[in-house]
PDB file of C-alpha atoms and ligand atoms in Angstrom:
ATOM      1  CA  MET A   1      78.421  82.824 165.666  1.00  0.00           C
ATOM      2  CA  VAL A   2      80.307  85.072 163.320  1.00  0.00           C
ATOM      3  CA  GLN A   3      81.701  82.090 161.438  1.00  0.00           C
ATOM      4  CA  LEU A   4      78.310  80.517 161.149  1.00  0.00           C
ATOM      5  CA  SER A   5      76.857  83.719 159.801  1.00  0.00           C
ATOM      6  CA  ARG A   6      79.577  83.950 157.206  1.00  0.00           C
ATOM      7  CA  ARG A   7      78.963  80.409 156.130  1.00  0.00           C
ATOM      8  CA  ARG A   8      75.279  81.109 155.821  1.00  0.00           C
ATOM      9  CA  LEU A   9      75.989  84.223 153.842  1.00  0.00           C
ATOM     10  CA  ALA A  10      78.301  82.306 151.502  1.00  0.00           C
ATOM     11  CA  GLY A  11      75.712  79.605 151.167  1.00  0.00           C
ATOM     12  CA  SER A  12      73.019  82.023 150.226  1.00  0.00           C
ATOM     13  CA  LEU A  13      75.301  83.735 147.667  1.00  0.00           C
ATOM     14  CA  LEU A  14      76.044  80.427 146.027  1.00  0.00           C
ATOM     15  CA  ALA A  15      72.445  79.376 146.067  1.00  0.00           C
ATOM     16  CA  ALA A  16      71.066  82.526 144.537  1.00  0.00           C
ATOM     17  CA  PRO A  17      72.339  82.211 140.963  1.00  0.00           C
ATOM     18  CA  LEU A  18      71.632  78.494 140.940  1.00  0.00           C
ATOM     19  CA  ALA A  19      68.048  79.076 142.010  1.00  0.00           C
ATOM     20  CA  ALA A  20      67.668  81.794 139.411  1.00  0.00           C
ATOM     21  CA  GLY A  21      69.046  79.517 136.728  1.00  0.00           C
ATOM     22  CA  LEU A  22      66.789  76.656 137.640  1.00  0.00           C
ATOM     23  CA  ALA A  23      63.796  78.929 137.741  1.00  0.00           C
ATOM     24  CA  GLY A  24      64.572  79.974 134.184  1.00  0.00           C
ATOM     25  CA  THR A  25      64.353  83.683 134.867  1.00  0.00           C
ATOM     26  CA  ALA A  26      65.761  86.386 132.648  1.00  0.00           C
ATOM     27  CA  THR A  27      69.310  84.968 132.577  1.00  0.00           C
ATOM     28  CA  ALA A  28      70.834  84.340 129.157  1.00  0.00           C
ATOM     29  CA  ARG A  29      70.662  80.805 127.834  1.00  0.00           C
ATOM     30  CA  PRO A  30      74.106  79.158 127.624  1.00  0.00           C
ATOM     31  CA  ALA A  31      73.596  78.475 123.927  1.00  0.00           C
ATOM     32  CA  ASP A  32      73.302  82.215 123.280  1.00  0.00           C
ATOM     33  CA  GLY A  33      76.608  82.798 125.031  1.00  0.00           C
ATOM     34  CA  VAL A  34      78.305  80.025 123.069  1.00  0.00           C
ATOM     35  CA  ARG A  35      77.190  81.601 119.798  1.00  0.00           C
ATOM     36  CA  ARG A  36      78.879  84.842 120.792  1.00  0.00           C
ATOM     37  CA  LEU A  37      82.165  83.140 121.667  1.00  0.00           C
ATOM     38  CA  PRO A  38      84.808  83.417 118.971  1.00  0.00           C
ATOM     39  CA  ALA A  39      86.112  80.107 117.679  1.00  0.00           C
ATOM     40  CA  VAL A  40      89.883  80.128 118.029  1.00  0.00           C
ATOM     41  CA  ALA A  41      92.583  77.493 118.366  1.00  0.00           C
ATOM     42  CA  THR A  42      96.166  78.167 119.340  1.00  0.00           C
ATOM     43  CA  ARG A  43      99.239  76.189 118.507  1.00  0.00           C
ATOM     44  CA  GLN A  44     102.851  76.753 119.488  1.00  0.00           C
ATOM     45  CA  ILE A  45     105.455  76.297 116.757  1.00  0.00           C
ATOM     46  CA  GLY A  46     108.791  76.938 118.451  1.00  0.00           C
ATOM     47  CA  ARG A  47     108.652  80.560 119.599  1.00  0.00           C
ATOM     48  CA  PHE A  48     105.674  81.296 117.338  1.00  0.00           C
ATOM     49  CA  ARG A  49     102.198  81.238 118.732  1.00  0.00           C
ATOM     50  CA  VAL A  50      99.747  80.694 115.910  1.00  0.00           C
ATOM     51  CA  THR A  51      96.088  81.394 116.564  1.00  0.00           C
ATOM     52  CA  SER A  52      93.591  80.059 114.053  1.00  0.00           C
ATOM     53  CA  ILE A  53      90.599  82.365 114.109  1.00  0.00           C
ATOM     54  CA  SER A  54      87.302  81.401 112.537  1.00  0.00           C
ATOM     55  CA  ASP A  55      85.817  84.199 110.455  1.00  0.00           C
ATOM     56  CA  GLY A  56      82.796  81.946 110.000  1.00  0.00           C
ATOM     57  CA  PHE A  57      81.649  79.749 107.158  1.00  0.00           C
ATOM     58  CA  ILE A  58      79.566  79.424 104.021  1.00  0.00           C
ATOM     59  CA  ASP A  59      77.871  76.439 102.417  1.00  0.00           C
ATOM     60  CA  LEU A  60      79.166  76.143  98.862  1.00  0.00           C
ATOM     61  CA  PRO A  61      76.708  74.635  96.357  1.00  0.00           C
ATOM     62  CA  TYR A  62      77.896  71.416  94.737  1.00  0.00           C
ATOM     63  CA  GLU A  63      77.600  73.071  91.330  1.00  0.00           C
ATOM     64  CA  VAL A  64      80.350  75.596  92.080  1.00  0.00           C
ATOM     65  CA  PHE A  65      83.053  72.932  91.966  1.00  0.00           C
ATOM     66  CA  THR A  66      84.738  71.978  88.700  1.00  0.00           C
ATOM     67  CA  GLY A  67      86.197  68.700  87.483  1.00  0.00           C
ATOM     68  CA  ILE A  68      83.395  66.635  89.000  1.00  0.00           C
ATOM     69  CA  ALA A  69      79.654  66.305  88.397  1.00  0.00           C
ATOM     70  CA  ALA A  70      77.596  67.936  91.130  1.00  0.00           C
ATOM     71  CA  ASP A  71      75.731  64.671  91.737  1.00  0.00           C
ATOM     72  CA  ASP A  72      78.967  62.771  92.247  1.00  0.00           C
ATOM     73  CA  LEU A  73      80.285  65.345  94.693  1.00  0.00           C
ATOM     74  CA  GLU A  74      76.998  65.287  96.570  1.00  0.00           C
ATOM     75  CA  ALA A  75      77.189  61.484  96.807  1.00  0.00           C
ATOM     76  CA  GLY A  76      80.760  61.737  98.083  1.00  0.00           C
ATOM     77  CA  ALA A  77      79.705  64.227 100.748  1.00  0.00           C
ATOM     78  CA  ARG A  78      76.891  61.903 101.776  1.00  0.00           C
ATOM     79  CA  ALA A  79      79.321  59.000 102.140  1.00  0.00           C
ATOM     80  CA  LEU A  80      81.451  61.092 104.510  1.00  0.00           C
ATOM     81  CA  HIS A  81      78.398  62.248 106.515  1.00  0.00           C
ATOM     82  CA  VAL A  82      79.050  65.884 105.623  1.00  0.00           C
ATOM     83  CA  HIS A  83      76.197  66.256 103.155  1.00  0.00           C
ATOM     84  CA  ARG A  84      74.044  69.382 103.415  1.00  0.00           C
ATOM     85  CA  PRO A  85      71.251  70.359 101.041  1.00  0.00           C
ATOM     86  CA  THR A  86      73.018  73.703 100.701  1.00  0.00           C
ATOM     87  CA  GLY A  87      76.336  72.184  99.668  1.00  0.00           C
ATOM     88  CA  VAL A  88      79.583  71.498 101.500  1.00  0.00           C
ATOM     89  CA  ARG A  89      80.419  73.668 104.438  1.00  0.00           C
ATOM     90  CA  SER A  90      83.460  75.817 103.890  1.00  0.00           C
ATOM     91  CA  SER A  91      85.250  77.333 106.862  1.00  0.00           C
ATOM     92  CA  PHE A  92      86.939  80.715 106.717  1.00  0.00           C
ATOM     93  CA  THR A  93      90.065  80.639 108.847  1.00  0.00           C
ATOM     94  CA  VAL A  94      92.391  83.579 109.426  1.00  0.00           C
ATOM     95  CA  TRP A  95      95.724  83.162 111.202  1.00  0.00           C
ATOM     96  CA  LEU A  96      97.324  85.425 113.758  1.00  0.00           C
ATOM     97  CA  ILE A  97     101.033  84.778 114.229  1.00  0.00           C
ATOM     98  CA  ASP A  98     102.826  86.141 117.281  1.00  0.00           C
ATOM     99  CA  ASP A  99     106.605  85.719 117.102  1.00  0.00           C
ATOM    100  CA  GLY A 100     107.130  87.388 120.459  1.00  0.00           C
ATOM    101  CA  GLU A 101     107.833  90.784 118.901  1.00  0.00           C
ATOM    102  CA  ARG A 102     105.401  91.204 116.047  1.00  0.00           C
ATOM    103  CA  LEU A 103     101.822  90.313 115.256  1.00  0.00           C
ATOM    104  CA  VAL A 104     101.282  89.088 111.710  1.00  0.00           C
ATOM    105  CA  LEU A 105      97.846  88.409 110.286  1.00  0.00           C
ATOM    106  CA  VAL A 106      97.560  86.002 107.371  1.00  0.00           C
ATOM    107  CA  ASP A 107      94.407  86.863 105.404  1.00  0.00           C
ATOM    108  CA  THR A 108      91.568  88.965 106.744  1.00  0.00           C
ATOM    109  CA  GLY A 109      88.313  87.111 106.098  1.00  0.00           C
ATOM    110  CA  THR A 110      85.099  88.111 104.426  1.00  0.00           C
ATOM    111  CA  ALA A 111      83.896  91.206 106.319  1.00  0.00           C
ATOM    112  CA  GLY A 112      80.524  89.458 106.298  1.00  0.00           C
ATOM    113  CA  LEU A 113      80.218  89.452 102.496  1.00  0.00           C
ATOM    114  CA  ALA A 114      79.782  85.684 102.413  1.00  0.00           C
ATOM    115  CA  GLY A 115      76.552  85.634 104.363  1.00  0.00           C
ATOM    116  CA  GLU A 116      75.538  85.938 107.956  1.00  0.00           C
ATOM    117  CA  GLY A 117      77.726  83.008 108.969  1.00  0.00           C
ATOM    118  CA  SER A 118      80.830  85.040 108.131  1.00  0.00           C
ATOM    119  CA  GLY A 119      82.630  88.200 109.186  1.00  0.00           C
ATOM    120  CA  ARG A 120      83.549  87.218 112.728  1.00  0.00           C
ATOM    121  CA  LEU A 121      87.210  88.265 112.639  1.00  0.00           C
ATOM    122  CA  PRO A 122      86.836  91.753 114.173  1.00  0.00           C
ATOM    123  CA  ASP A 123      84.911  90.463 117.193  1.00  0.00           C
ATOM    124  CA  ALA A 124      87.361  87.602 117.625  1.00  0.00           C
ATOM    125  CA  LEU A 125      90.364  89.945 117.576  1.00  0.00           C
ATOM    126  CA  ALA A 126      88.655  92.232 120.099  1.00  0.00           C
ATOM    127  CA  THR A 127      87.991  89.291 122.413  1.00  0.00           C
ATOM    128  CA  LEU A 128      91.650  88.296 122.122  1.00  0.00           C
ATOM    129  CA  GLY A 129      92.589  91.829 123.162  1.00  0.00           C
ATOM    130  CA  VAL A 130      94.139  92.658 119.797  1.00  0.00           C
ATOM    131  CA  THR A 131      93.253  95.963 118.163  1.00  0.00           C
ATOM    132  CA  PRO A 132      93.743  96.523 114.408  1.00  0.00           C
ATOM    133  CA  ALA A 133      96.497  99.009 115.297  1.00  0.00           C
ATOM    134  CA  ASP A 134      98.409  96.199 117.035  1.00  0.00           C
ATOM    135  CA  ILE A 135      98.816  94.291 113.759  1.00  0.00           C
ATOM    136  CA  ASP A 136     102.313  94.871 112.344  1.00  0.00           C
ATOM    137  CA  ALA A 137     101.882  93.059 109.044  1.00  0.00           C
ATOM    138  CA  VAL A 138      99.182  91.435 106.954  1.00  0.00           C
ATOM    139  CA  ILE A 139     100.075  88.757 104.412  1.00  0.00           C
ATOM    140  CA  LEU A 140      97.497  87.802 101.802  1.00  0.00           C
ATOM    141  CA  THR A 141      97.562  84.247 100.478  1.00  0.00           C
ATOM    142  CA  HIS A 142      95.708  85.627  97.454  1.00  0.00           C
ATOM    143  CA  MET A 143      93.171  88.267  96.466  1.00  0.00           C
ATOM    144  CA  HIS A 144      89.874  86.403  96.413  1.00  0.00           C
ATOM    145  CA  PHE A 145      87.260  88.415  98.289  1.00  0.00           C
ATOM    146  CA  ASP A 146      87.000  85.967 101.189  1.00  0.00           C
ATOM    147  CA  HIS A 147      90.645  86.620 102.045  1.00  0.00           C
ATOM    148  CA  ILE A 148      90.967  90.372 101.520  1.00  0.00           C
ATOM    149  CA  SER A 149      87.629  91.914 102.470  1.00  0.00           C
ATOM    150  CA  GLY A 150      88.544  92.357 106.127  1.00  0.00           C
ATOM    151  CA  LEU A 151      91.164  94.926 105.078  1.00  0.00           C
ATOM    152  CA  VAL A 152      88.469  97.458 104.322  1.00  0.00           C
ATOM    153  CA  ALA A 153      85.629  98.894 106.390  1.00  0.00           C
ATOM    154  CA  GLY A 154      83.479 101.180 104.298  1.00  0.00           C
ATOM    155  CA  ASP A 155      85.912 103.665 102.848  1.00  0.00           C
ATOM    156  CA  ARG A 156      88.827 103.273 105.211  1.00  0.00           C
ATOM    157  CA  ARG A 157      91.673 100.857 105.792  1.00  0.00           C
ATOM    158  CA  VAL A 158      91.200  98.692 108.855  1.00  0.00           C
ATOM    159  CA  PHE A 159      94.863  97.980 109.588  1.00  0.00           C
ATOM    160  CA  GLY A 160      96.185 101.496 109.502  1.00  0.00           C
ATOM    161  CA  ASP A 161      99.765 100.805 110.518  1.00  0.00           C
ATOM    162  CA  ALA A 162     100.335  97.368 109.082  1.00  0.00           C
ATOM    163  CA  SER A 163     102.655  96.478 106.228  1.00  0.00           C
ATOM    164  CA  LEU A 164     100.632  94.632 103.604  1.00  0.00           C
ATOM    165  CA  TYR A 165     102.131  91.888 101.430  1.00  0.00           C
ATOM    166  CA  VAL A 166     100.731  90.111  98.378  1.00  0.00           C
ATOM    167  CA  ASP A 167     102.221  88.306  95.392  1.00  0.00           C
ATOM    168  CA  ARG A 168     102.865  90.664  92.495  1.00  0.00           C
ATOM    169  CA  ARG A 169     100.983  88.457  90.011  1.00  0.00           C
ATOM    170  CA  ASP A 170      97.807  88.474  92.114  1.00  0.00           C
ATOM    171  CA  LEU A 171      97.981  92.215  92.583  1.00  0.00           C
ATOM    172  CA  ALA A 172      98.485  92.736  88.841  1.00  0.00           C
ATOM    173  CA  PHE A 173      95.673  90.368  87.855  1.00  0.00           C
ATOM    174  CA  PHE A 174      93.039  91.470  90.341  1.00  0.00           C
ATOM    175  CA  THR A 175      93.637  95.180  89.751  1.00  0.00           C
ATOM    176  CA  HIS A 176      93.786  94.976  85.951  1.00  0.00           C
ATOM    177  CA  PRO A 177      90.743  96.626  84.339  1.00  0.00           C
ATOM    178  CA  ALA A 178      90.793  94.289  81.304  1.00  0.00           C
ATOM    179  CA  ALA A 179      90.921  91.206  83.526  1.00  0.00           C
ATOM    180  CA  ALA A 180      88.057  92.585  85.584  1.00  0.00           C
ATOM    181  CA  ALA A 181      85.987  93.229  82.464  1.00  0.00           C
ATOM    182  CA  ALA A 182      86.604  89.713  81.133  1.00  0.00           C
ATOM    183  CA  ALA A 183      86.005  87.949  84.432  1.00  0.00           C
ATOM    184  CA  PRO A 184      82.917  85.871  85.163  1.00  0.00           C
ATOM    185  CA  ASP A 185      80.336  87.262  87.592  1.00  0.00           C
ATOM    186  CA  LEU A 186      81.590  84.979  90.338  1.00  0.00           C
ATOM    187  CA  LEU A 187      84.848  86.928  90.450  1.00  0.00           C
ATOM    188  CA  ALA A 188      83.317  90.408  90.341  1.00  0.00           C
ATOM    189  CA  SER A 189      83.375  90.866  94.118  1.00  0.00           C
ATOM    190  CA  SER A 190      87.048  89.889  94.245  1.00  0.00           C
ATOM    191  CA  PHE A 191      87.990  92.434  91.576  1.00  0.00           C
ATOM    192  CA  ALA A 192      85.953  95.135  93.280  1.00  0.00           C
ATOM    193  CA  ARG A 193      87.498  94.478  96.684  1.00  0.00           C
ATOM    194  CA  ALA A 194      91.005  94.209  95.238  1.00  0.00           C
ATOM    195  CA  ALA A 195      90.601  97.618  93.605  1.00  0.00           C
ATOM    196  CA  LYS A 196      89.501  99.081  96.933  1.00  0.00           C
ATOM    197  CA  VAL A 197      92.428  97.477  98.740  1.00  0.00           C
ATOM    198  CA  ALA A 198      94.892  98.874  96.195  1.00  0.00           C
ATOM    199  CA  GLU A 199      93.332 102.330  96.588  1.00  0.00           C
ATOM    200  CA  LEU A 200      93.385 102.348 100.395  1.00  0.00           C
ATOM    201  CA  TYR A 201      96.751 100.606 100.760  1.00  0.00           C
ATOM    202  CA  PRO A 202      98.964 102.391  98.212  1.00  0.00           C
ATOM    203  CA  ASP A 203     101.952 101.181 100.218  1.00  0.00           C
ATOM    204  CA  ILE A 204     101.062  97.523  99.507  1.00  0.00           C
ATOM    205  CA  GLN A 205     104.228  95.499  98.937  1.00  0.00           C
ATOM    206  CA  ALA A 206     104.224  93.178  95.938  1.00  0.00           C
ATOM    207  CA  LEU A 207     106.373  90.067  96.252  1.00  0.00           C
ATOM    208  CA  ASP A 208     108.053  88.254  93.379  1.00  0.00           C
ATOM    209  CA  GLY A 209     107.055  84.618  93.878  1.00  0.00           C
ATOM    210  CA  GLY A 210     109.592  82.059  95.022  1.00  0.00           C
ATOM    211  CA  GLU A 211     110.435  81.642  98.661  1.00  0.00           C
ATOM    212  CA  ARG A 212     111.074  84.794 100.631  1.00  0.00           C
ATOM    213  CA  GLU A 213     111.944  85.320 104.308  1.00  0.00           C
ATOM    214  CA  LEU A 214     109.782  88.267 105.363  1.00  0.00           C
ATOM    215  CA  SER A 215     110.870  88.150 108.988  1.00  0.00           C
ATOM    216  CA  PRO A 216     113.130  85.740 110.888  1.00  0.00           C
ATOM    217  CA  ASP A 217     111.909  82.148 110.328  1.00  0.00           C
ATOM    218  CA  LEU A 218     108.801  83.240 108.436  1.00  0.00           C
ATOM    219  CA  TRP A 219     108.713  82.716 104.681  1.00  0.00           C
ATOM    220  CA  THR A 220     106.223  83.217 101.919  1.00  0.00           C
ATOM    221  CA  VAL A 221     106.053  80.205  99.592  1.00  0.00           C
ATOM    222  CA  ASP A 222     104.917  80.080  95.965  1.00  0.00           C
ATOM    223  CA  LEU A 223     101.724  78.020  95.605  1.00  0.00           C
ATOM    224  CA  SER A 224     100.493  79.738  92.451  1.00  0.00           C
ATOM    225  CA  GLY A 225      97.675  78.043  90.556  1.00  0.00           C
ATOM    226  CA  HIS A 226      94.441  78.657  92.441  1.00  0.00           C
ATOM    227  CA  THR A 227      95.099  82.278  91.510  1.00  0.00           C
ATOM    228  CA  PRO A 228      98.055  83.652  89.498  1.00  0.00           C
ATOM    229  CA  GLY A 229      99.989  84.529  92.657  1.00  0.00           C
ATOM    230  CA  HIS A 230      98.483  82.263  95.295  1.00  0.00           C
ATOM    231  CA  MET A 231     101.028  81.693  98.058  1.00  0.00           C
ATOM    232  CA  GLY A 232     101.563  80.040 101.414  1.00  0.00           C
ATOM    233  CA  VAL A 233     103.300  81.136 104.588  1.00  0.00           C
ATOM    234  CA  ARG A 234     105.799  78.881 106.313  1.00  0.00           C
ATOM    235  CA  ILE A 235     107.106  79.293 109.828  1.00  0.00           C
ATOM    236  CA  ALA A 236     109.780  77.094 111.385  1.00  0.00           C
ATOM    237  CA  ASP A 237     111.521  77.196 114.734  1.00  0.00           C
ATOM    238  CA  GLN A 238     113.083  74.734 117.166  1.00  0.00           C
ATOM    239  CA  GLY A 239     112.472  71.730 114.923  1.00  0.00           C
ATOM    240  CA  GLN A 240     108.793  72.503 114.379  1.00  0.00           C
ATOM    241  CA  SER A 241     107.126  73.952 111.343  1.00  0.00           C
ATOM    242  CA  LEU A 242     103.740  74.889 109.984  1.00  0.00           C
ATOM    243  CA  LEU A 243     102.734  75.733 106.443  1.00  0.00           C
ATOM    244  CA  LEU A 244      99.661  77.906 105.943  1.00  0.00           C
ATOM    245  CA  VAL A 245      98.428  76.932 102.496  1.00  0.00           C
ATOM    246  CA  GLY A 246      95.385  79.104 101.872  1.00  0.00           C
ATOM    247  CA  ASP A 247      93.166  77.445  99.263  1.00  0.00           C
ATOM    248  CA  MET A 248      95.255  74.389  98.378  1.00  0.00           C
ATOM    249  CA  LEU A 249      92.552  72.197  99.938  1.00  0.00           C
ATOM    250  CA  PHE A 250      88.824  73.021  99.976  1.00  0.00           C
ATOM    251  CA  HIS A 251      87.094  70.256 101.908  1.00  0.00           C
ATOM    252  CA  PRO A 252      87.868  66.685 103.017  1.00  0.00           C
ATOM    253  CA  ALA A 253      85.173  65.376 100.641  1.00  0.00           C
ATOM    254  CA  ILE A 254      87.223  66.849  97.784  1.00  0.00           C
ATOM    255  CA  HIS A 255      90.881  67.279  98.711  1.00  0.00           C
ATOM    256  CA  PRO A 256      93.437  65.859  98.831  1.00  0.00           C
ATOM    257  CA  ALA A 257      91.783  62.788  97.249  1.00  0.00           C
ATOM    258  CA  SER A 258      91.389  64.495  93.875  1.00  0.00           C
ATOM    259  CA  ALA A 259      93.725  67.130  92.478  1.00  0.00           C
ATOM    260  CA  ALA A 260      91.415  67.372  89.460  1.00  0.00           C
ATOM    261  CA  ILE A 261      88.586  69.010  91.392  1.00  0.00           C
ATOM    262  CA  GLY A 262      88.691  72.785  91.431  1.00  0.00           C
ATOM    263  CA  ILE A 263      86.285  75.635  91.954  1.00  0.00           C
ATOM    264  CA  ALA A 264      84.705  78.083  89.544  1.00  0.00           C
ATOM    265  CA  PHE A 265      86.612  80.959  91.189  1.00  0.00           C
ATOM    266  CA  GLU A 266      89.867  79.716  89.623  1.00  0.00           C
ATOM    267  CA  PRO A 267      90.861  81.880  86.623  1.00  0.00           C
ATOM    268  CA  ASP A 268      93.175  79.159  85.253  1.00  0.00           C
ATOM    269  CA  PRO A 269      91.802  75.697  86.156  1.00  0.00           C
ATOM    270  CA  ALA A 270      94.727  73.841  84.547  1.00  0.00           C
ATOM    271  CA  ALA A 271      97.275  75.804  86.563  1.00  0.00           C
ATOM    272  CA  ALA A 272      95.298  75.207  89.760  1.00  0.00           C
ATOM    273  CA  ARG A 273      95.176  71.487  89.086  1.00  0.00           C
ATOM    274  CA  ALA A 274      98.881  71.326  88.240  1.00  0.00           C
ATOM    275  CA  MET A 275      99.839  72.942  91.547  1.00  0.00           C
ATOM    276  CA  ARG A 276      97.616  70.535  93.502  1.00  0.00           C
ATOM    277  CA  GLU A 277      99.196  67.612  91.625  1.00  0.00           C
ATOM    278  CA  ARG A 278     102.624  68.820  92.723  1.00  0.00           C
ATOM    279  CA  PHE A 279     101.704  69.886  96.229  1.00  0.00           C
ATOM    280  CA  PHE A 280      99.712  66.915  97.571  1.00  0.00           C
ATOM    281  CA  PRO A 281     102.485  64.285  97.061  1.00  0.00           C
ATOM    282  CA  LYS A 282     105.153  66.700  98.304  1.00  0.00           C
ATOM    283  CA  ALA A 283     103.255  67.571 101.486  1.00  0.00           C
ATOM    284  CA  ALA A 284     102.555  63.876 102.127  1.00  0.00           C
ATOM    285  CA  GLU A 285     106.175  62.935 101.594  1.00  0.00           C
ATOM    286  CA  GLU A 286     107.393  65.672 103.937  1.00  0.00           C
ATOM    287  CA  GLN A 287     104.631  64.863 106.490  1.00  0.00           C
ATOM    288  CA  ALA A 288     104.227  68.609 106.682  1.00  0.00           C
ATOM    289  CA  LEU A 289     101.867  70.120 109.227  1.00  0.00           C
ATOM    290  CA  VAL A 290      99.634  72.320 107.115  1.00  0.00           C
ATOM    291  CA  ALA A 291      96.714  74.635 107.783  1.00  0.00           C
ATOM    292  CA  ALA A 292      94.147  75.380 105.101  1.00  0.00           C
ATOM    293  CA  THR A 293      91.649  78.223 105.068  1.00  0.00           C
ATOM    294  CA  HIS A 294      88.548  76.271 104.101  1.00  0.00           C
ATOM    295  CA  MET A 295      89.088  72.867 105.728  1.00  0.00           C
ATOM    296  CA  PRO A 296      86.877  72.230 108.784  1.00  0.00           C
ATOM    297  CA  PHE A 297      87.999  74.539 111.568  1.00  0.00           C
ATOM    298  CA  PRO A 298      90.707  74.846 112.769  1.00  0.00           C
ATOM    299  CA  GLY A 299      91.859  73.330 109.477  1.00  0.00           C
ATOM    300  CA  THR A 300      95.229  72.062 110.659  1.00  0.00           C
ATOM    301  CA  GLY A 301      96.425  68.597 109.718  1.00  0.00           C
ATOM    302  CA  ARG A 302      98.453  66.508 107.331  1.00  0.00           C
ATOM    303  CA  ILE A 303      98.082  65.055 103.893  1.00  0.00           C
ATOM    304  CA  VAL A 304      98.803  61.341 104.189  1.00  0.00           C
ATOM    305  CA  ARG A 305      99.041  58.584 101.622  1.00  0.00           C
ATOM    306  CA  ASP A 306      96.611  55.815 102.473  1.00  0.00           C
ATOM    307  CA  GLY A 307      97.094  52.953 100.028  1.00  0.00           C
ATOM    308  CA  GLY A 308      96.799  54.588  96.622  1.00  0.00           C
ATOM    309  CA  ARG A 309      94.891  57.630  97.875  1.00  0.00           C
ATOM    310  CA  TYR A 310      95.724  60.858  99.586  1.00  0.00           C
ATOM    311  CA  THR A 311      93.598  61.670 102.620  1.00  0.00           C
ATOM    312  CA  TRP A 312      93.359  64.450 105.192  1.00  0.00           C
ATOM    313  CA  LEU A 313      94.433  63.645 108.730  1.00  0.00           C
ATOM    314  CA  PRO A 314      93.355  66.369 111.183  1.00  0.00           C
ATOM    315  CA  ALA A 315      95.980  67.312 113.750  1.00  0.00           C
ATOM    316  CA  ASP A 316      95.448  66.849 117.462  1.00  0.00           C
ATOM    317  CA  TRP A 317      93.864  69.794 119.191  1.00  0.00           C
ATOM    318  CA  ASP A 318      96.573  71.682 121.043  1.00  0.00           C
ATOM    319  CA  TYR A 319      94.864  72.829 124.223  1.00  0.00           C
ATOM    320  CA  ASN A 320      97.538  74.897 125.868  1.00  0.00           C
ATOM    321  CA  GLY A 321      98.836  76.555 122.738  1.00  0.00           C
TER     322      GLY A 321
HETATM  323 ZN1   ZN B 401      89.228  81.110  99.671  1.00  0.00          ZN
END
């Protein structure tokens, strides 16, 4: 009798939420829950666990790209089934690297300044159980606003204890009053945020280009062009490697097929193009696993040579990290 009662009790407990769900009562719709979930993807590179975190996205109008007519870019997007009336969708990915001892954040997202689709990093970190105080170092690929804004909340620094690294040329350019005054409107938010970052992080560490090992098996790599001191971060361990390349590739409808296409946010378009012309063949030749901020999330893949063209080959999803 007792056993039967227990079974009945269990049965009724199981049935209750199901019945409630079917009846469509006040329970949350699954789609609402999915929208609140952070988008993250983990990947193990030797002892490093790399978590790609989506800070969200923005649709970039076709007109904002340089080196191609807006109509031609729109037609290209249509051919790849990624056309939107609002432009091409640009992901914002931030990377959290755990080497077993330290947590390193590469870039910090938009803080919501790129529209309501963006600014998801803080919630994502909280869901992962990481507080801003847990972050030991922040490396900036460059000082465009969509990479640095998450450093600042109102008038205070978000990552109070973290060491902050940026290329010296980017720091000099984006905090130079004359450069700010001469800059087009598109860059105004980047100059304003960079000034705030410099004010709140007076201990910011400026790096002198080249390749530099910041911590064991983690290097910064010179990818200057998109901005004066644009850089990547390379990690390598146990025969595996990953190169975080920031803004070397914008979207599969654009890069790596054409090194000539840039974006109006680039202060020196010729330098940006020259770096892409060097980087795409090199990455293809090395079959390097790369991760790019704005490629479709999680933005990890390879540049491959397909006949006479370079194309983007997304990497397999790595479920277990
Ligand atoms: Zn960017």
